[in-house]
Coordinates of C-alpha atoms in Angstrom, one line a residue:
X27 CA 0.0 0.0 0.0
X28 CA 0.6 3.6 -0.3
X29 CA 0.9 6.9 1.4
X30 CA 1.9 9.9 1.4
X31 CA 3.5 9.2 4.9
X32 CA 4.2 6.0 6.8
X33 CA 5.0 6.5 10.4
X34 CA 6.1 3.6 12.7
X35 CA 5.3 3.6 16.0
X36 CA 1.6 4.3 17.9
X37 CA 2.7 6.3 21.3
X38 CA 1.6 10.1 21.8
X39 CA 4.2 11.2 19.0
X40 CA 3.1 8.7 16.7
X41 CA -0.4 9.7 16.8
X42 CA -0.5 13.1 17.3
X43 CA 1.7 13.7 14.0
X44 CA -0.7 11.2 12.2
X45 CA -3.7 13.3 13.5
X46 CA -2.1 16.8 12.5
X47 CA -1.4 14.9 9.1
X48 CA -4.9 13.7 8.3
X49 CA -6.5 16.8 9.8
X50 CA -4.0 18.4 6.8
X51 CA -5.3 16.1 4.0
X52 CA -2.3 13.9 4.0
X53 CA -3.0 10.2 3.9
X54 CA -1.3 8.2 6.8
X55 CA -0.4 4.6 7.4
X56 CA 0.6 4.3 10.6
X57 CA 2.8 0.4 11.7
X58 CA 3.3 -0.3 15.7
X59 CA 4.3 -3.9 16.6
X60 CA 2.1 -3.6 19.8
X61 CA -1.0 -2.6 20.4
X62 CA -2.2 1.4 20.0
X63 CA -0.2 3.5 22.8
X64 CA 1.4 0.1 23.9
X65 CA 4.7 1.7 24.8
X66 CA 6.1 3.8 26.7
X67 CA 2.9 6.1 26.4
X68 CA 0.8 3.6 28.1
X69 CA 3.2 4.3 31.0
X70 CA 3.7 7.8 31.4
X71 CA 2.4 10.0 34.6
X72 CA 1.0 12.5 31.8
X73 CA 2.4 15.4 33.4
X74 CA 1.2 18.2 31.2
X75 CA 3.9 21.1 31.8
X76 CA 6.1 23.6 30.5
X77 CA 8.4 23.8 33.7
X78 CA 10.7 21.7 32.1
X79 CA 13.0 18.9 34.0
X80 CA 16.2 20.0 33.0
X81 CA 15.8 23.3 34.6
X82 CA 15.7 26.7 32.7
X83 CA 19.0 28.1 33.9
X84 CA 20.3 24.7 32.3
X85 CA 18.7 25.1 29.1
X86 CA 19.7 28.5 28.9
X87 CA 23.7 27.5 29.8
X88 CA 23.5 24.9 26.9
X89 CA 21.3 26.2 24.0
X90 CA 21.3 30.6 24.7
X91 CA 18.8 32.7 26.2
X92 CA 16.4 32.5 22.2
X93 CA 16.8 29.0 22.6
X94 CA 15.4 28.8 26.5
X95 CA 12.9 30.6 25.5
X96 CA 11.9 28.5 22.3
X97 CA 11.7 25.7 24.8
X98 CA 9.4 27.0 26.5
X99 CA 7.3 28.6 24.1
X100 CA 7.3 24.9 22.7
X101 CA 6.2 23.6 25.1
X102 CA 3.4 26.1 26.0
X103 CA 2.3 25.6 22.5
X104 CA 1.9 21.9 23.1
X105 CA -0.3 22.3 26.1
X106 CA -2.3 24.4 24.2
X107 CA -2.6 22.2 21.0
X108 CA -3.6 19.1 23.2
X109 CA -6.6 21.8 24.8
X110 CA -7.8 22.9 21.3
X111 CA -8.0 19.2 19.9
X112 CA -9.5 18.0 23.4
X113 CA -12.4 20.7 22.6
X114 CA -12.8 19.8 18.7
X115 CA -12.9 15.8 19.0
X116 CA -14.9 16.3 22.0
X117 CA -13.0 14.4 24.1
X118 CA -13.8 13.0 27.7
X119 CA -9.9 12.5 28.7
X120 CA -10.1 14.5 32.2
X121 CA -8.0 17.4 30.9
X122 CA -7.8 20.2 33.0
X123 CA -5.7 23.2 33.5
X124 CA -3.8 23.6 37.0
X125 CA -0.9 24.7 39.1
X126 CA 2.5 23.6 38.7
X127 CA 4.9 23.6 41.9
X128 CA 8.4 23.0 42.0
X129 CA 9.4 22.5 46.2
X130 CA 12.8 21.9 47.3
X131 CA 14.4 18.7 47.4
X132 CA 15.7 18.0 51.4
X133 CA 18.8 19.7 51.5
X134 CA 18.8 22.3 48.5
X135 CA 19.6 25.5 48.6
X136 CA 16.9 27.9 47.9
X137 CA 19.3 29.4 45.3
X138 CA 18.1 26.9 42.7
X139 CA 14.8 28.7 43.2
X140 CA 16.0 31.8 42.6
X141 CA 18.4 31.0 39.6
X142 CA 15.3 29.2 38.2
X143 CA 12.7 31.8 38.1
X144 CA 15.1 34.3 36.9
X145 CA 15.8 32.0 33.8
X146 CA 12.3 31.1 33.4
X147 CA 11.4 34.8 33.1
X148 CA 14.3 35.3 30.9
X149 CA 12.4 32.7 29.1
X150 CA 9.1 34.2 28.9
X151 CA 7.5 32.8 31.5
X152 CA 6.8 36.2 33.4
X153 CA 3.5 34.8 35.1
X154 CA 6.1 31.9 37.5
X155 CA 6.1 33.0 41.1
X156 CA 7.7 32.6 44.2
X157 CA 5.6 31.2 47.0
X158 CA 6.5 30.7 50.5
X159 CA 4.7 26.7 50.1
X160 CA 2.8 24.6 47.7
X161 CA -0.5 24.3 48.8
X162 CA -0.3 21.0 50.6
X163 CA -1.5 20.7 54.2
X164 CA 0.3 17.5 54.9
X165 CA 3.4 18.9 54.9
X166 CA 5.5 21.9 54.4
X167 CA 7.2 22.2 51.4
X168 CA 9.2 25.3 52.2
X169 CA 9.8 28.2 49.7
X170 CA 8.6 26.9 45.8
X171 CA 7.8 28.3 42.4
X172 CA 4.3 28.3 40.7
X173 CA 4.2 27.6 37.2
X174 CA 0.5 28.5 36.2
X175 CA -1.3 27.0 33.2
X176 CA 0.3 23.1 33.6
X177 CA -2.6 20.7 32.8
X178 CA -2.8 17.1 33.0
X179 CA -4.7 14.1 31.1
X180 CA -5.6 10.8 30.6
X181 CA -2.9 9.7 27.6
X182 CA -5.0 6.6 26.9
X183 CA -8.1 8.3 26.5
X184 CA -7.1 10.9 24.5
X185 CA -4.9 9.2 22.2
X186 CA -7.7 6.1 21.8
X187 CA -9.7 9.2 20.5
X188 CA -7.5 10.2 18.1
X189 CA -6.8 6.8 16.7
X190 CA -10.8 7.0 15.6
X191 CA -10.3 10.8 14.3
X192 CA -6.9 10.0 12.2
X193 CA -9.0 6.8 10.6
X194 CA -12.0 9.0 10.2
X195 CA -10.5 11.1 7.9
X196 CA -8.6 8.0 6.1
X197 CA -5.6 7.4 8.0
X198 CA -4.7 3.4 8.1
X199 CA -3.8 1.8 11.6
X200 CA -2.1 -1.6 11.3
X201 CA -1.0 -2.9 15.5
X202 CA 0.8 -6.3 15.9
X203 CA 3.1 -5.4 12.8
X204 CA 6.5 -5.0 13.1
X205 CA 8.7 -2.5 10.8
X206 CA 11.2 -5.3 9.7
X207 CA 13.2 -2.6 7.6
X208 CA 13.0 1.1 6.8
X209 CA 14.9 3.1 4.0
X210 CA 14.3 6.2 2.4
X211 CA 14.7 7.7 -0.8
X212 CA 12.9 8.9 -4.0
X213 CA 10.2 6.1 -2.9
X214 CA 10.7 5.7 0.4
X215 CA 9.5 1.8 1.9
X216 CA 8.7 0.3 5.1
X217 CA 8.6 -3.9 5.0
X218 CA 6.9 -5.7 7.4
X219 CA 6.6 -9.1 7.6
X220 CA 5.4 -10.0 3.5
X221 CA 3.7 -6.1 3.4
X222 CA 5.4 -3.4 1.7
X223 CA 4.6 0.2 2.9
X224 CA 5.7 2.7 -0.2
X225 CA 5.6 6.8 0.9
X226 CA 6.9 10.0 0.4
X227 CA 8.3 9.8 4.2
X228 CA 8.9 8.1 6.8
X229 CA 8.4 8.9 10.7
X230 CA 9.9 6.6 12.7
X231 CA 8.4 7.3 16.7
X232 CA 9.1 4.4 18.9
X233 CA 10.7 6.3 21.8
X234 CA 14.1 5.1 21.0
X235 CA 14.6 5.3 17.3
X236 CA 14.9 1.7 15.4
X237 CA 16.8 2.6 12.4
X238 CA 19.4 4.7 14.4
X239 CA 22.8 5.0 12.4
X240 CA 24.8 5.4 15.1
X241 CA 24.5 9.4 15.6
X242 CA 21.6 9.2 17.8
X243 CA 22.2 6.4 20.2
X244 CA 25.2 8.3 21.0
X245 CA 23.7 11.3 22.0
X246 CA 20.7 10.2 24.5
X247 CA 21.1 7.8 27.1
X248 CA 18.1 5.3 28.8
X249 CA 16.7 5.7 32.5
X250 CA 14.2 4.4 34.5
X251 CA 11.6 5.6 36.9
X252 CA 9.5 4.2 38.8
X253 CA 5.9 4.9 39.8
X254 CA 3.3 4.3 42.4
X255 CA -0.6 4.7 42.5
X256 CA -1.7 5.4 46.0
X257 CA -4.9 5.2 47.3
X258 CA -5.9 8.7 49.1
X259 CA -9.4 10.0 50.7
X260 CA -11.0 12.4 48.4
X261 CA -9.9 15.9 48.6
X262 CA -7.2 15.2 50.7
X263 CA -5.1 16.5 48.6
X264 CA -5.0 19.8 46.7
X265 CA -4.9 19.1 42.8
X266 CA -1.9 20.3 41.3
X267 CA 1.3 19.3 39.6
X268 CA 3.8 18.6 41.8
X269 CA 8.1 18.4 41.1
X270 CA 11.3 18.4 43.6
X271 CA 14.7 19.9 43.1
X272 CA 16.3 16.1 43.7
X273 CA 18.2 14.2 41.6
X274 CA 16.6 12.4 41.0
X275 CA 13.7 14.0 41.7
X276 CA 9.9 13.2 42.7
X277 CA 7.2 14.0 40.8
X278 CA 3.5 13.7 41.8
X279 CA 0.2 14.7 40.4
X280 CA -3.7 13.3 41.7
X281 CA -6.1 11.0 39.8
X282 CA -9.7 11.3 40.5
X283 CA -11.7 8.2 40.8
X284 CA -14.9 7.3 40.3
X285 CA -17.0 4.2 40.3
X286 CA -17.0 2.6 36.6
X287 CA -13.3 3.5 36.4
X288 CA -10.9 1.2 35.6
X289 CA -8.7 2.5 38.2
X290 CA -11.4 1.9 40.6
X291 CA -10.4 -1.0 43.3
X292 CA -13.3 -1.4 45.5
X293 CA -16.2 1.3 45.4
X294 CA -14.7 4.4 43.9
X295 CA -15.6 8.2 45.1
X296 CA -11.5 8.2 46.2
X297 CA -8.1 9.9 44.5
X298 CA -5.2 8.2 43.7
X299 CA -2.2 10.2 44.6
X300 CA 0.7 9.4 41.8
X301 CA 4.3 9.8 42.7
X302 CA 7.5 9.0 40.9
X303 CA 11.3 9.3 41.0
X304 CA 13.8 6.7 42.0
X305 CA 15.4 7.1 38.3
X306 CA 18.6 5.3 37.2
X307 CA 20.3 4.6 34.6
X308 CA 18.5 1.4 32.1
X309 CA 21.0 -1.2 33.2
X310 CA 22.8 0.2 36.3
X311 CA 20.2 -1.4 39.2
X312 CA 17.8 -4.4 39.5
X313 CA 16.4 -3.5 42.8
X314 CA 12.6 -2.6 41.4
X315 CA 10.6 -3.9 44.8
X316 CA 13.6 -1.7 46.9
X317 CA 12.9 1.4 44.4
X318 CA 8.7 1.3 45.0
X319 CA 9.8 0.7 48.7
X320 CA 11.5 3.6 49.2
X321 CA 9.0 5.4 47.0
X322 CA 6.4 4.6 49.0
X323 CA 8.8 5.2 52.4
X324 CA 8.8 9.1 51.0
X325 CA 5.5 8.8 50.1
X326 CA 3.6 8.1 53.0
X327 CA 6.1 10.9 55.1
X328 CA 4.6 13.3 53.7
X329 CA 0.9 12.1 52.8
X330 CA 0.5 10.1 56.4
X331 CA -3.0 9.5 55.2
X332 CA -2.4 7.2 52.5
X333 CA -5.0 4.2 52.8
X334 CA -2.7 1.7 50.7
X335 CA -0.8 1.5 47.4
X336 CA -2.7 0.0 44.6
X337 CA -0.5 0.6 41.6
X338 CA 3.5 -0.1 41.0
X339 CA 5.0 0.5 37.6
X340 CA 8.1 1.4 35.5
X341 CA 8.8 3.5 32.5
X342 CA 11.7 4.4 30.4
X343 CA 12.6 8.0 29.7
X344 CA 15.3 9.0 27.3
X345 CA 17.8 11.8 28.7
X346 CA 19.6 13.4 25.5
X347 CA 22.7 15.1 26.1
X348 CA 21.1 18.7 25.9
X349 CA 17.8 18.4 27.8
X350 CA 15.9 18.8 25.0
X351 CA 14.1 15.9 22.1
X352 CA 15.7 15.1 18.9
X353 CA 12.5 15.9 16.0
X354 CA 13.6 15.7 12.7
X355 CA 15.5 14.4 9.6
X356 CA 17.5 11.0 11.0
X357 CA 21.1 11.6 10.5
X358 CA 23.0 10.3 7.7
X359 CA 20.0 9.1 6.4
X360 CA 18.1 10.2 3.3
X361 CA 16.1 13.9 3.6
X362 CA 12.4 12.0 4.2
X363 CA 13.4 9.9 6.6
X364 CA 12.4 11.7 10.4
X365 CA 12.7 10.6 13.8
X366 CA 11.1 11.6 16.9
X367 CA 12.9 10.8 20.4
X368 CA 14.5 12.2 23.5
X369 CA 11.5 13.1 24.9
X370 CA 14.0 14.1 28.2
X371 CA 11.3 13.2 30.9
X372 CA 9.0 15.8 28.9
X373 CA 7.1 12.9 26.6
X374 CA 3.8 14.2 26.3
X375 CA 5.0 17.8 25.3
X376 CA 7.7 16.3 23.0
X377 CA 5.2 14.0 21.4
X378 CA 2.8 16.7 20.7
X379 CA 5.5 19.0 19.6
X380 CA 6.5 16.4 17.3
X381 CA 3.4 16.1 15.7
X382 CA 3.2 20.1 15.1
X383 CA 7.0 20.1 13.7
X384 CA 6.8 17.2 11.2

């Protein structure tokens, strides 16, 4: 078969450039070897943010002032694009706008704070804000910066939405294929198994890229985190976007439950407090139950209240060596072959971001 562009790979980069695409008038094929969102998508804490992990003071030190505040325009830009399609498909995915907080790690100097906001309004983020604490009563977070405007989602629901709009308008989903091999040129071609995919380009978005010629997987490196899913009363804890200084650091956001969900363990009517962190290097540890231990240890310190953990889980993020995603043409590669990846603990901004780039 034929298209105008193939794209392997069905995570939030995937699909979101396969969306913009068909929304365009482009016809799509899109290849995962898994089922939709199988990936690392299907993993993510879906933190919705432009406070990026990296730090703004960094991103400034290695890419210039413009390029901090590209970043972050970027990834304001993203937030905003996931908003506007939410409200055009219609779809029920629990977005919301909120509060981002980013709280001292235990032992930091407040300095970070300071040489943070001070990039980040060098940035363009004028609107981030000291506070003396993030609004959590369980504890006292000391000193923090607000980032208005963050959001936060349900990935699966969103993107199972846009898998119906991309093959509404006559995009071509194919799960449970695998890309066997990928080459570009004046007719570009993606074999799988006995198929043969011919297009004008090729996107390849599986996190990290399979038809890497050796530039890429030398400039991004693979690290785990680790996740739990606790179960909280409801409203015991202010709804917000949560981050530390640490490194590695924590990051926490809440999950409303109600019965019918399929987060709901018992009846429902209760919040599920999601924290992460623990992050190392893919390879360097194999201590996961010690990692959701001392999760949960750091967990329930601050949030005494926690009834019990119902959820433990893993993901791998790509760190690149410059805090930000690699989205473009594939090095030493022909001109229409493109890769998305490095999504630098920022994967739902970076996919989207993708999506509006290629």
């Amino acid at each position: 078969i034929h298209a105008d562009v193939c794209i392997v790979g069905a995570g939030i980069a995937g699909l979101s450039t396969a969306y913009l695409l068909t929304r365009a008038g482009k016809s799509v094929v899109i290849l995962d070897d898994g089922p939709l969102a199988g990936g690392m998508t299907a993993v993510t804490t879906a933190h919705l943010s432009n406070a990026l992990d990296d730090r703004y003071f960094e991103i400034e030190r290695l890419h210039g002032e413009n390029g901090a505040r590209l970043a972050a325009q970027s990834h304001a830009a993203a937030i905003d694009r996931i908003e506007a399609i939410v409200r055009e498909e219609q779809i029920a995915c629990d977005f919301e706008r909120l509060d981002g907080y980013l709280f001292l790690a235990s032992g930091e100097d407040e300095k970070v704070l300071d040489r943070e906001m001070a990039a980040a309004h060098r940035a363009g983020l004028r609107d981030v804000t000291r506070v003396s604490r993030a609004p959590l009563q369980s504890f006292d977070t000391g000193p923090c910066l607000r980032f208005p405007r963050q959001a936060q989602f349900h990935p699966l629901k969103y993107l199972a939405a846009l898998a119906r709009a991309i093959q509404r308008d006559g995009g071509r989903i194919f799960t449970q294929t695998h890309a066997d091999k990928i080459s570009g040129g004046s007719t570009a071609r993606v074999k799988a198994g006995s198929h043969i995919v011919t297009a004008a380009a090729i996107v390849v978005a599986t996190n990290a890229p399979v038809n890497d010629l050796l530039v890429i997987h030398t400039k991004q490196a693979p690290y785990m985190s680790y996740v739990i899913g606790a179960r909280v009363p409801r409203g015991s804890v202010t709804k917000a976007l949560y981050w530390d200084t640490g490194d590695p650091y924590h990051y926490i956001r809440l999950h409303n439950v109600v019965d019918g969900d399929a987060e709901a363990v018992g009846s429902g009517e209760h919040d599920i407090l999601i924290v992460g962190g623990e992050d190392h290097k893919t390879g360097q540890a194999d201590d996961t139950q010690e990692r959701h231990a001392r999760l949960e240890g750091w967990t329930r310190e601050r949030f005494p209240f926690i009834e019990q953990v119902e959820f433990t889980w893993a993901g791998q993020v790509m760190e690149t060596i410059d805090g930000l995603a690699f989205i473009g043409r594939n090095p030493l590669d022909d001109n229409n072959v493109f890769i998305v990846t490095g999504d630098s603990g920022m994967g739902m901004t970076h996919g989207t971001i993708a999506g509006m780039l290629l």
